[in-house]
Tab-separated table of C-alpha atoms and ligand atoms in Angstrom:
chain	number	residue	atom	x	y	z
A	1	MET	CA	0.000	0.000	0.000
A	2	ALA	CA	1.153	3.518	-0.637
A	3	GLU	CA	0.384	7.175	-0.861
A	4	VAL	CA	0.291	8.865	-4.252
A	5	LYS	CA	1.436	12.431	-4.657
A	6	LEU	CA	1.295	14.716	-7.697
A	7	ILE	CA	3.227	17.967	-7.503
A	8	GLY	CA	2.710	20.665	-10.146
A	9	VAL	CA	1.943	18.123	-12.864
A	10	TRP	CA	1.313	19.300	-16.427
A	11	LYS	CA	0.710	17.469	-19.668
A	12	LYS	CA	0.750	19.096	-23.065
A	13	PHE	CA	0.036	17.312	-26.340
A	14	GLU	CA	1.518	19.750	-28.849
A	15	ASP	CA	-0.726	22.803	-28.411
A	16	VAL	CA	-3.369	21.074	-26.239
A	17	VAL	CA	-2.922	21.491	-22.492
A	18	ALA	CA	-4.571	18.297	-21.235
A	19	VAL	CA	-3.541	18.693	-17.570
A	20	ARG	CA	-2.516	21.953	-15.937
A	21	ASP	CA	-0.628	22.215	-12.689
A	22	ILE	CA	-2.277	19.450	-10.708
A	23	ASN	CA	-1.391	19.036	-7.038
A	24	LEU	CA	-2.999	16.042	-5.393
A	25	GLU	CA	-2.245	13.889	-2.383
A	26	VAL	CA	-3.897	10.520	-1.998
A	27	ARG	CA	-3.377	8.913	1.385
A	28	ASP	CA	-2.474	5.323	1.979
A	29	GLY	CA	-5.589	3.160	1.605
A	30	GLU	CA	-7.774	6.019	0.419
A	31	PHE	CA	-10.377	5.758	-2.377
A	32	VAL	CA	-10.121	8.951	-4.405
A	33	ILE	CA	-12.328	9.763	-7.377
A	34	LEU	CA	-11.182	11.953	-10.239
A	35	LEU	CA	-14.455	13.477	-11.409
A	36	GLY	CA	-15.105	15.787	-14.326
A	37	PRO	CA	-16.715	16.095	-17.761
A	38	SER	CA	-15.414	14.308	-20.822
A	39	GLY	CA	-12.130	15.744	-22.076
A	40	CYS	CA	-11.164	17.438	-18.801
A	41	GLY	CA	-7.943	15.442	-18.415
A	42	LYS	CA	-8.898	12.579	-16.078
A	43	THR	CA	-7.519	9.747	-18.197
A	44	THR	CA	-4.339	11.680	-18.947
A	45	THR	CA	-3.813	12.237	-15.208
A	46	LEU	CA	-4.329	8.533	-14.499
A	47	ARG	CA	-2.009	7.534	-17.345
A	48	MET	CA	0.707	9.756	-15.919
A	49	ILE	CA	0.334	8.077	-12.515
A	50	SER	CA	0.535	4.672	-14.174
A	51	GLY	CA	3.534	5.570	-16.305
A	52	LEU	CA	1.765	5.217	-19.657
A	53	GLU	CA	2.275	8.944	-20.202
A	54	GLU	CA	5.190	11.147	-19.190
A	55	PRO	CA	4.397	14.495	-17.515
A	56	THR	CA	5.522	17.540	-19.463
A	57	LYS	CA	6.310	19.099	-16.102
A	58	GLY	CA	6.059	18.101	-12.450
A	59	LYS	CA	6.731	15.250	-10.055
A	60	ILE	CA	4.857	12.102	-9.115
A	61	TYR	CA	5.507	9.943	-6.068
A	62	ILE	CA	4.111	6.475	-5.403
A	63	GLY	CA	4.897	5.778	-1.779
A	64	GLU	CA	8.453	6.961	-1.142
A	65	LYS	CA	9.421	6.382	-4.735
A	66	LEU	CA	9.809	9.290	-7.126
A	67	VAL	CA	8.383	7.756	-10.306
A	68	ALA	CA	8.386	10.857	-12.501
A	69	ASP	CA	10.299	14.110	-12.310
A	70	SER	CA	10.549	16.330	-15.370
A	71	GLU	CA	13.501	18.309	-13.961
A	72	LYS	CA	15.639	15.347	-13.003
A	73	GLY	CA	14.572	13.414	-16.082
A	74	ILE	CA	13.234	10.535	-13.981
A	75	PHE	CA	10.583	8.343	-15.572
A	76	ILE	CA	9.881	4.876	-14.176
A	77	PRO	CA	7.967	2.593	-16.606
A	78	PRO	CA	4.575	1.114	-15.625
A	79	LYS	CA	5.892	-2.372	-14.854
A	80	ASP	CA	8.174	-0.994	-12.136
A	81	ARG	CA	5.526	1.141	-10.417
A	82	ASP	CA	3.671	-1.612	-8.566
A	83	ILE	CA	0.255	-0.465	-9.765
A	84	ALA	CA	-2.636	-2.307	-11.387
A	85	MET	CA	-5.041	-0.753	-13.833
A	86	VAL	CA	-8.650	-1.527	-14.704
A	87	PHE	CA	-10.130	0.103	-17.774
A	88	GLN	CA	-13.560	0.590	-19.247
A	89	SER	CA	-12.803	-1.913	-21.995
A	90	TYR	CA	-11.509	-4.764	-19.890
A	91	ALA	CA	-9.545	-6.656	-22.506
A	92	LEU	CA	-9.638	-10.257	-21.323
A	93	TYR	CA	-7.780	-12.910	-23.306
A	94	PRO	CA	-10.635	-14.603	-25.229
A	95	HIS	CA	-8.909	-17.970	-25.657
A	96	MET	CA	-8.029	-18.292	-21.948
A	97	THR	CA	-10.270	-19.499	-19.145
A	98	VAL	CA	-11.256	-17.213	-16.273
A	99	TYR	CA	-8.649	-19.015	-14.172
A	100	ASP	CA	-5.873	-18.368	-16.670
A	101	ASN	CA	-6.950	-14.766	-17.223
A	102	ILE	CA	-6.645	-14.066	-13.506
A	103	ALA	CA	-3.429	-16.086	-13.168
A	104	PHE	CA	-1.765	-14.399	-16.136
A	105	PRO	CA	-0.029	-11.486	-14.359
A	106	LEU	CA	1.374	-13.907	-11.767
A	107	LYS	CA	2.687	-16.295	-14.453
A	108	LEU	CA	4.424	-13.335	-16.097
A	109	ARG	CA	6.158	-12.719	-12.793
A	110	LYS	CA	7.273	-16.338	-12.569
A	111	ILE	CA	5.472	-16.952	-9.292
A	112	PRO	CA	5.439	-20.641	-8.220
A	113	LYS	CA	2.452	-22.631	-9.492
A	114	GLN	CA	1.244	-23.572	-6.017
A	115	GLU	CA	1.138	-19.933	-4.904
A	116	ILE	CA	-0.559	-18.861	-8.124
A	117	ASP	CA	-3.278	-21.422	-7.511
A	118	GLU	CA	-3.871	-20.227	-3.943
A	119	ARG	CA	-4.007	-16.590	-4.951
A	120	VAL	CA	-6.303	-17.128	-7.941
A	121	ARG	CA	-8.748	-19.146	-5.828
A	122	GLU	CA	-8.694	-16.569	-3.035
A	123	VAL	CA	-9.482	-13.741	-5.463
A	124	ALA	CA	-12.136	-15.807	-7.250
A	125	GLU	CA	-13.815	-16.461	-3.911
A	126	MET	CA	-13.742	-12.767	-3.046
A	127	LEU	CA	-15.363	-11.839	-6.359
A	128	GLY	CA	-17.866	-14.695	-6.553
A	129	LEU	CA	-16.099	-16.236	-9.555
A	130	THR	CA	-15.284	-19.646	-8.089
A	131	GLU	CA	-17.963	-21.444	-10.112
A	132	LEU	CA	-16.837	-19.763	-13.330
A	133	LEU	CA	-13.103	-20.451	-13.279
A	134	LYS	CA	-13.265	-22.924	-16.175
A	135	ARG	CA	-15.301	-20.703	-18.463
A	136	LYS	CA	-14.077	-18.582	-21.344
A	137	PRO	CA	-14.850	-14.830	-21.434
A	138	ARG	CA	-17.510	-15.272	-24.159
A	139	GLU	CA	-19.474	-17.494	-21.757
A	140	LEU	CA	-19.744	-14.690	-19.185
A	141	SER	CA	-22.093	-11.752	-18.714
A	142	GLY	CA	-20.764	-8.185	-18.850
A	143	GLY	CA	-20.684	-7.927	-15.089
A	144	GLN	CA	-18.861	-11.228	-14.704
A	145	ARG	CA	-16.278	-10.170	-17.268
A	146	GLN	CA	-15.708	-6.937	-15.417
A	147	ARG	CA	-15.199	-8.954	-12.239
A	148	VAL	CA	-12.565	-11.077	-13.965
A	149	ALA	CA	-10.771	-7.890	-15.018
A	150	LEU	CA	-10.886	-6.743	-11.395
A	151	GLY	CA	-9.612	-10.133	-10.280
A	152	ARG	CA	-6.669	-9.840	-12.618
A	153	ALA	CA	-5.801	-6.482	-11.014
A	154	ILE	CA	-6.336	-7.629	-7.424
A	155	VAL	CA	-4.387	-10.871	-7.718
A	156	ARG	CA	-1.126	-8.987	-8.098
A	157	ARG	CA	-1.578	-7.274	-4.729
A	158	PRO	CA	-0.304	-3.973	-6.071
A	159	GLN	CA	0.336	-0.889	-3.969
A	160	VAL	CA	-2.167	1.160	-5.945
A	161	PHE	CA	-5.234	0.485	-8.094
A	162	LEU	CA	-5.915	2.828	-10.988
A	163	MET	CA	-9.364	2.514	-12.524
A	164	ASP	CA	-10.626	4.385	-15.565
A	165	GLU	CA	-14.437	4.353	-15.837
A	166	PRO	CA	-14.491	0.598	-15.163
A	167	LEU	CA	-18.281	0.403	-14.858
A	168	SER	CA	-19.356	2.536	-17.794
A	169	ASN	CA	-19.913	-0.404	-20.175
A	170	LEU	CA	-22.345	-2.117	-17.810
A	171	ASP	CA	-26.108	-1.619	-17.859
A	172	ALA	CA	-27.632	0.693	-15.246
A	173	LYS	CA	-28.809	-1.975	-12.835
A	174	LEU	CA	-25.541	-3.863	-12.835
A	175	ARG	CA	-23.604	-0.629	-12.458
A	176	VAL	CA	-25.433	0.131	-9.213
A	177	ARG	CA	-24.570	-3.341	-7.868
A	178	MET	CA	-20.951	-3.252	-8.975
A	179	ARG	CA	-20.591	0.247	-7.516
A	180	ALA	CA	-21.442	-1.063	-4.060
A	181	GLU	CA	-19.389	-4.235	-4.491
A	182	LEU	CA	-16.327	-2.369	-5.657
A	183	LYS	CA	-16.555	0.001	-2.721
A	184	LYS	CA	-16.826	-2.908	-0.304
A	185	LEU	CA	-13.936	-4.714	-1.926
A	186	GLN	CA	-11.724	-1.636	-1.748
A	187	ARG	CA	-12.454	-1.278	1.973
A	188	GLN	CA	-11.721	-4.931	2.510
A	189	LEU	CA	-8.396	-4.802	0.653
A	190	GLY	CA	-7.449	-1.345	1.937
A	191	VAL	CA	-5.490	-0.622	-1.231
A	192	THR	CA	-5.028	3.000	-2.297
A	193	THR	CA	-7.349	3.504	-5.266
A	194	ILE	CA	-7.670	6.288	-7.807
A	195	TYR	CA	-10.865	5.941	-9.783
A	196	VAL	CA	-11.801	8.037	-12.791
A	197	THR	CA	-15.420	8.782	-13.677
A	198	HIS	CA	-17.615	11.478	-15.213
A	199	ASP	CA	-20.572	10.151	-13.209
A	200	GLN	CA	-21.249	12.284	-10.154
A	201	VAL	CA	-23.374	9.572	-8.534
A	202	GLU	CA	-20.482	7.100	-8.687
A	203	ALA	CA	-18.225	9.768	-7.241
A	204	MET	CA	-20.589	10.656	-4.397
A	205	THR	CA	-21.333	7.060	-3.443
A	206	MET	CA	-17.882	5.485	-3.779
A	207	GLY	CA	-15.249	8.048	-2.937
A	208	ASP	CA	-13.642	8.788	0.406
A	209	LYS	CA	-12.617	11.923	-1.421
A	210	ILE	CA	-13.553	13.495	-4.727
A	211	ALA	CA	-11.143	15.542	-6.845
A	212	VAL	CA	-13.201	17.645	-9.259
A	213	MET	CA	-11.522	18.544	-12.554
A	214	ASN	CA	-12.441	20.805	-15.422
A	215	ASN	CA	-10.396	21.963	-18.387
A	216	GLY	CA	-7.277	20.180	-17.193
A	217	ALA	CA	-7.317	21.824	-13.770
A	218	LEU	CA	-8.246	20.582	-10.333
A	219	HIS	CA	-11.050	22.719	-8.889
A	220	GLN	CA	-11.645	21.157	-5.500
A	221	VAL	CA	-10.657	18.144	-3.440
A	222	GLY	CA	-12.872	17.089	-0.552
A	223	THR	CA	-15.163	14.474	0.929
A	224	PRO	CA	-18.449	13.968	-0.927
A	225	THR	CA	-20.234	15.930	1.825
A	226	GLU	CA	-17.813	18.847	1.568
A	227	ILE	CA	-18.087	18.928	-2.203
A	228	TYR	CA	-21.884	18.893	-2.023
A	229	ASN	CA	-22.303	21.367	0.845
A	230	LYS	CA	-19.398	23.714	0.249
A	231	PRO	CA	-18.596	23.763	-3.460
A	232	ALA	CA	-15.544	25.945	-4.088
A	233	ASN	CA	-16.963	27.569	-7.206
A	234	MET	CA	-19.815	27.535	-9.707
A	235	PHE	CA	-18.327	24.735	-11.761
A	236	VAL	CA	-18.194	22.339	-8.817
A	237	ALA	CA	-21.591	23.524	-7.577
A	238	GLY	CA	-23.192	22.888	-10.956
A	239	PHE	CA	-21.499	19.561	-11.629
A	240	ILE	CA	-22.616	17.813	-8.436
A	241	GLY	CA	-26.319	17.272	-7.781
A	242	SER	CA	-29.278	16.337	-9.938
A	243	PRO	CA	-31.064	18.314	-11.176
A	244	PRO	CA	-28.173	20.762	-10.881
A	245	MET	CA	-28.060	23.757	-8.578
A	246	ASN	CA	-30.075	26.799	-9.691
A	247	PHE	CA	-28.004	29.868	-10.470
A	248	LEU	CA	-29.855	33.193	-10.351
A	249	GLU	CA	-28.534	36.699	-10.858
A	250	ALA	CA	-29.184	38.936	-7.872
A	251	THR	CA	-27.928	41.949	-5.968
A	252	VAL	CA	-27.000	42.008	-2.300
A	253	SER	CA	-28.481	45.068	-0.553
A	254	GLU	CA	-27.007	46.956	2.371
A	255	ASP	CA	-29.807	45.853	4.689
A	256	GLY	CA	-28.931	42.184	4.131
A	257	PHE	CA	-31.331	41.072	1.420
A	258	VAL	CA	-30.702	39.311	-1.881
A	259	ASP	CA	-32.767	41.137	-4.447
A	260	PHE	CA	-33.962	39.273	-7.543
A	261	GLY	CA	-36.293	41.983	-8.832
A	262	ALA	CA	-39.316	39.693	-8.711
A	263	PHE	CA	-38.791	39.088	-4.963
A	264	ARG	CA	-36.189	39.436	-2.246
A	265	LEU	CA	-34.855	37.088	0.415
A	266	LYS	CA	-33.294	37.952	3.766
A	267	LEU	CA	-29.821	36.575	4.363
A	268	LEU	CA	-29.118	34.872	7.671
A	269	ASP	CA	-26.848	36.983	9.884
A	270	ASP	CA	-23.705	34.863	9.652
A	271	MET	CA	-24.102	34.497	5.888
A	272	PHE	CA	-24.538	38.275	5.528
A	273	GLU	CA	-21.361	38.839	7.552
A	274	LEU	CA	-19.401	36.557	5.254
A	275	ILE	CA	-20.843	38.269	2.212
A	276	GLN	CA	-19.878	41.676	3.588
A	277	GLU	CA	-16.347	40.390	4.146
A	278	GLU	CA	-16.230	39.167	0.546
A	279	GLY	CA	-17.204	42.671	-0.572
A	280	TYR	CA	-20.390	41.567	-2.360
A	281	VAL	CA	-22.712	44.218	-0.891
A	282	GLY	CA	-24.216	46.464	-3.554
A	283	LYS	CA	-22.886	44.177	-6.266
A	284	SER	CA	-24.454	41.868	-8.744
A	285	VAL	CA	-23.752	38.256	-7.742
A	286	ILE	CA	-24.827	34.716	-8.601
A	287	PHE	CA	-27.170	33.207	-6.046
A	288	GLY	CA	-27.105	29.426	-5.944
A	289	ILE	CA	-29.662	27.078	-4.411
A	290	ARG	CA	-30.207	23.365	-4.965
A	291	PRO	CA	-33.662	22.197	-6.142
A	292	GLU	CA	-33.952	20.095	-2.964
A	293	ASP	CA	-33.571	23.211	-0.779
A	294	ILE	CA	-36.701	24.913	-2.130
A	295	TYR	CA	-40.003	23.903	-0.510
A	296	ASP	CA	-43.684	24.253	-1.180
A	297	ALA	CA	-44.715	26.709	1.568
A	298	LEU	CA	-47.569	24.379	2.576
A	299	PHE	CA	-44.999	21.862	3.792
A	300	ALA	CA	-42.274	24.191	5.094
A	301	GLN	CA	-41.449	24.431	8.793
A	302	VAL	CA	-40.057	27.937	8.969
A	303	LYS	CA	-41.797	30.501	6.786
A	304	VAL	CA	-41.535	34.237	7.145
A	305	PRO	CA	-43.191	36.311	4.408
A	306	GLY	CA	-40.761	38.831	2.983
A	307	GLU	CA	-37.759	36.925	4.352
A	308	ASN	CA	-37.558	33.393	2.937
A	309	MET	CA	-40.723	33.179	0.819
A	310	ALA	CA	-41.658	34.033	-2.742
A	311	LYS	CA	-44.722	33.889	-4.922
A	312	VAL	CA	-44.001	31.964	-8.110
A	313	PHE	CA	-45.716	30.494	-11.121
A	314	VAL	CA	-45.610	26.730	-11.720
A	315	ASP	CA	-44.555	26.256	-15.334
A	316	ILE	CA	-43.853	22.547	-15.913
A	317	ILE	CA	-43.999	19.513	-13.628
A	318	GLU	CA	-41.988	16.374	-14.321
A	319	ASN	CA	-43.266	13.510	-12.209
A	320	LEU	CA	-40.501	10.959	-11.650
A	321	GLY	CA	-42.612	8.840	-9.324
A	322	GLY	CA	-40.383	9.206	-6.290
A	323	GLU	CA	-40.187	12.980	-6.666
A	324	LYS	CA	-41.531	15.830	-8.737
A	325	ILE	CA	-39.233	18.172	-10.621
A	326	VAL	CA	-41.080	21.477	-10.659
A	327	HIS	CA	-40.073	24.277	-13.028
A	328	LEU	CA	-40.892	27.649	-11.505
A	329	LYS	CA	-41.057	31.173	-12.893
A	330	ALA	CA	-41.140	34.621	-11.333
A	331	ASP	CA	-40.998	37.384	-13.957
A	332	ASP	CA	-37.850	36.560	-15.957
A	333	LEU	CA	-36.412	34.208	-13.331
A	334	MET	CA	-36.638	30.507	-14.020
A	335	PHE	CA	-35.564	27.820	-11.604
A	336	ILE	CA	-36.237	24.291	-10.500
A	337	ALA	CA	-37.487	22.779	-7.249
A	338	LYS	CA	-37.681	19.165	-6.172
A	339	PHE	CA	-40.974	18.401	-4.421
A	340	PRO	CA	-42.099	15.179	-2.753
A	341	PRO	CA	-44.380	12.903	-4.815
A	342	GLU	CA	-47.441	13.772	-2.680
A	343	SER	CA	-47.151	17.440	-3.670
A	344	LEU	CA	-50.446	18.716	-5.084
A	345	VAL	CA	-49.129	21.637	-7.111
A	346	LYS	CA	-50.445	21.945	-10.650
A	347	GLU	CA	-49.016	23.439	-13.801
A	348	GLY	CA	-50.219	27.021	-14.253
A	349	GLN	CA	-50.797	27.578	-10.536
A	350	GLU	CA	-49.389	30.407	-8.476
A	351	ILE	CA	-47.833	29.100	-5.266
A	352	ASP	CA	-45.762	30.241	-2.298
A	353	ILE	CA	-42.344	28.685	-1.978
A	354	VAL	CA	-39.800	28.781	0.819
A	355	PHE	CA	-36.018	28.882	0.412
A	356	ASP	CA	-33.862	27.140	2.990
A	357	MET	CA	-31.623	30.134	3.628
A	358	LYS	CA	-29.058	27.973	5.446
A	359	LYS	CA	-28.378	26.180	2.177
A	360	ILE	CA	-27.794	29.077	-0.176
A	361	HIS	CA	-24.550	29.910	-1.982
A	362	ILE	CA	-23.276	33.219	-3.257
A	363	PHE	CA	-20.756	33.221	-6.102
A	364	ASP	CA	-18.743	35.920	-7.758
A	365	LYS	CA	-20.304	36.881	-11.074
A	366	THR	CA	-17.033	36.638	-12.974
B	1	LIG	P1	-10.993	12.668	-20.014
B	1	LIG	O1	-10.432	11.338	-19.629
B	1	LIG	O2	-11.294	13.533	-18.845
B	1	LIG	O3	-12.178	12.553	-20.927
B	1	LIG	P2	-8.507	12.990	-21.480
B	1	LIG	O4	-7.446	12.963	-20.439
B	1	LIG	O5	-8.702	11.757	-22.271
B	1	LIG	O6	-9.866	13.478	-20.832
B	1	LIG	O7	-8.186	14.153	-22.500
B	1	LIG	C1	-7.873	15.478	-22.086
B	1	LIG	C2	-7.533	16.322	-23.313
B	1	LIG	O8	-6.316	15.892	-23.869
B	1	LIG	C3	-8.557	16.246	-24.427
B	1	LIG	O9	-8.652	17.502	-25.022
B	1	LIG	C4	-7.954	15.225	-25.358
B	1	LIG	O10	-8.399	15.442	-26.669
B	1	LIG	C5	-6.467	15.507	-25.217
B	1	LIG	N1	-5.659	14.307	-25.432
B	1	LIG	C6	-5.648	13.175	-24.690
B	1	LIG	N2	-4.751	12.292	-25.157
B	1	LIG	C7	-4.162	12.869	-26.233
B	1	LIG	C8	-3.129	12.460	-27.162
B	1	LIG	N3	-2.530	11.290	-27.051
B	1	LIG	N4	-2.793	13.338	-28.132
B	1	LIG	C9	-3.386	14.548	-28.232
B	1	LIG	N5	-4.344	14.993	-27.402
B	1	LIG	C10	-4.731	14.175	-26.412
B	2	LIG	MG1	-11.175	9.404	-20.070
C-alpha cells in the first residue's frame, strides 16, 4: 500500500494542455475519485500516474518512490511502479479461461504454481467467480467479465489500483450493484485507489474523497459531503447534484437582502457577515440554491413572508414517481425545485415557496 502524490503536474500534447498544474495527495488506503466532464484530463492524469504517459512538467511519487520528475529526467515505466489498472474496456484474453486470465499477471512474474493457484482461488472467492473459473470470457455476462478484469488487477496485490471508468460499459442496474461491491472490496483490501469517472453519482457514493476537474485543472478536493455542501466555485456547484443547482442573478443590498427583482430574500446573519467580508454588498452576484432546498410553503417548517418566501408560477412539472421536478417562474427568473411525490401543485398555478436560507450559496459573477 502507498500514498500517491502529484506535484505541479502538467501534460501538453503539442498545443493542447490536457492537464494543468495538478497538485494532489492521496493517502495510503484512500479511495479517491477523479471526477469531471469528458475531455477534462482525467484519463491523462491517471495515465501519468501509471507511467503510460510522461508528464511535461512536475513530479509524481508512489509511496516513497519518485516515479516521474521532469527536472531530473526521472521516468519509471509502468511495470516498475507496482500499480494495477482496470479500464472501461476490460480486454480479457478470449482464448483463456477465467482461471488463466486471472493467473496471467502472476505467471508473467514467474510466481510458483502452487502460490498462483492459492491466490487465484482466493481472489475468485472474493469476487464470486469460483464457479466460473473454467469458463471462457464469451461465456460470461458483462458484469462477470468486469469482475474477472478486477480479479486480474487484485491478484497482483499492487500498492495502488488505478481505474478508468471501469463500470461505464455495464447496464444501469448492474452498475449500481458493482458500484457497491467495488466500494466494499476496496475497503476490505485497503489498497489505495484512484478511480476516474464522469458520473457524479459514482463519485458521491464510492469516494472517500472526490477531486473535481475541469479543463485540465483541479477545482476542489474534498469528501463527498464537503463537495456537495461547500462547493468551491460555480463549476463544482453545478457539476454535483441532480437536477443541478439553480443559479440566479441577484444583488446584495445593504440591509442584508438578496434582491432578484421579482422578490427578495433575507440573508441569515452569519451568511450576511461573510458576504460583507467578501465585498459583495451592492454588487451583482450569482445566487445558488439546490432544487432540494426549495419547498412548497404548505410543507415548510419555517416561513416568514418577505424573508424566505416568494410567490411563483408553476410552469412545468416532471413527475418521476419518487419525486416531482417542478419548473418555476417569477418574472424573468426561471428555476427548478424538487418536491415530494405527494405534492399537489399543478401546472399554471401560483404558489408560495420557501427557500432554505441555510443552504444558499453566493458566487462571484465573474
Ligand atoms: P478525459 O479522460 O477527462 O475525458 P482525457 O485525459 O482523455 O480526458 O483528454 C484530455 C484532453 O487531452 C482532451 O482535449 C484530449 O483530446 C487531449 N488528449 C488526450 N490524449 C491525447 C493524445 N494522445 N494526443 C493529443 N491529445 C490528447
Ligand atoms: Mg477518459
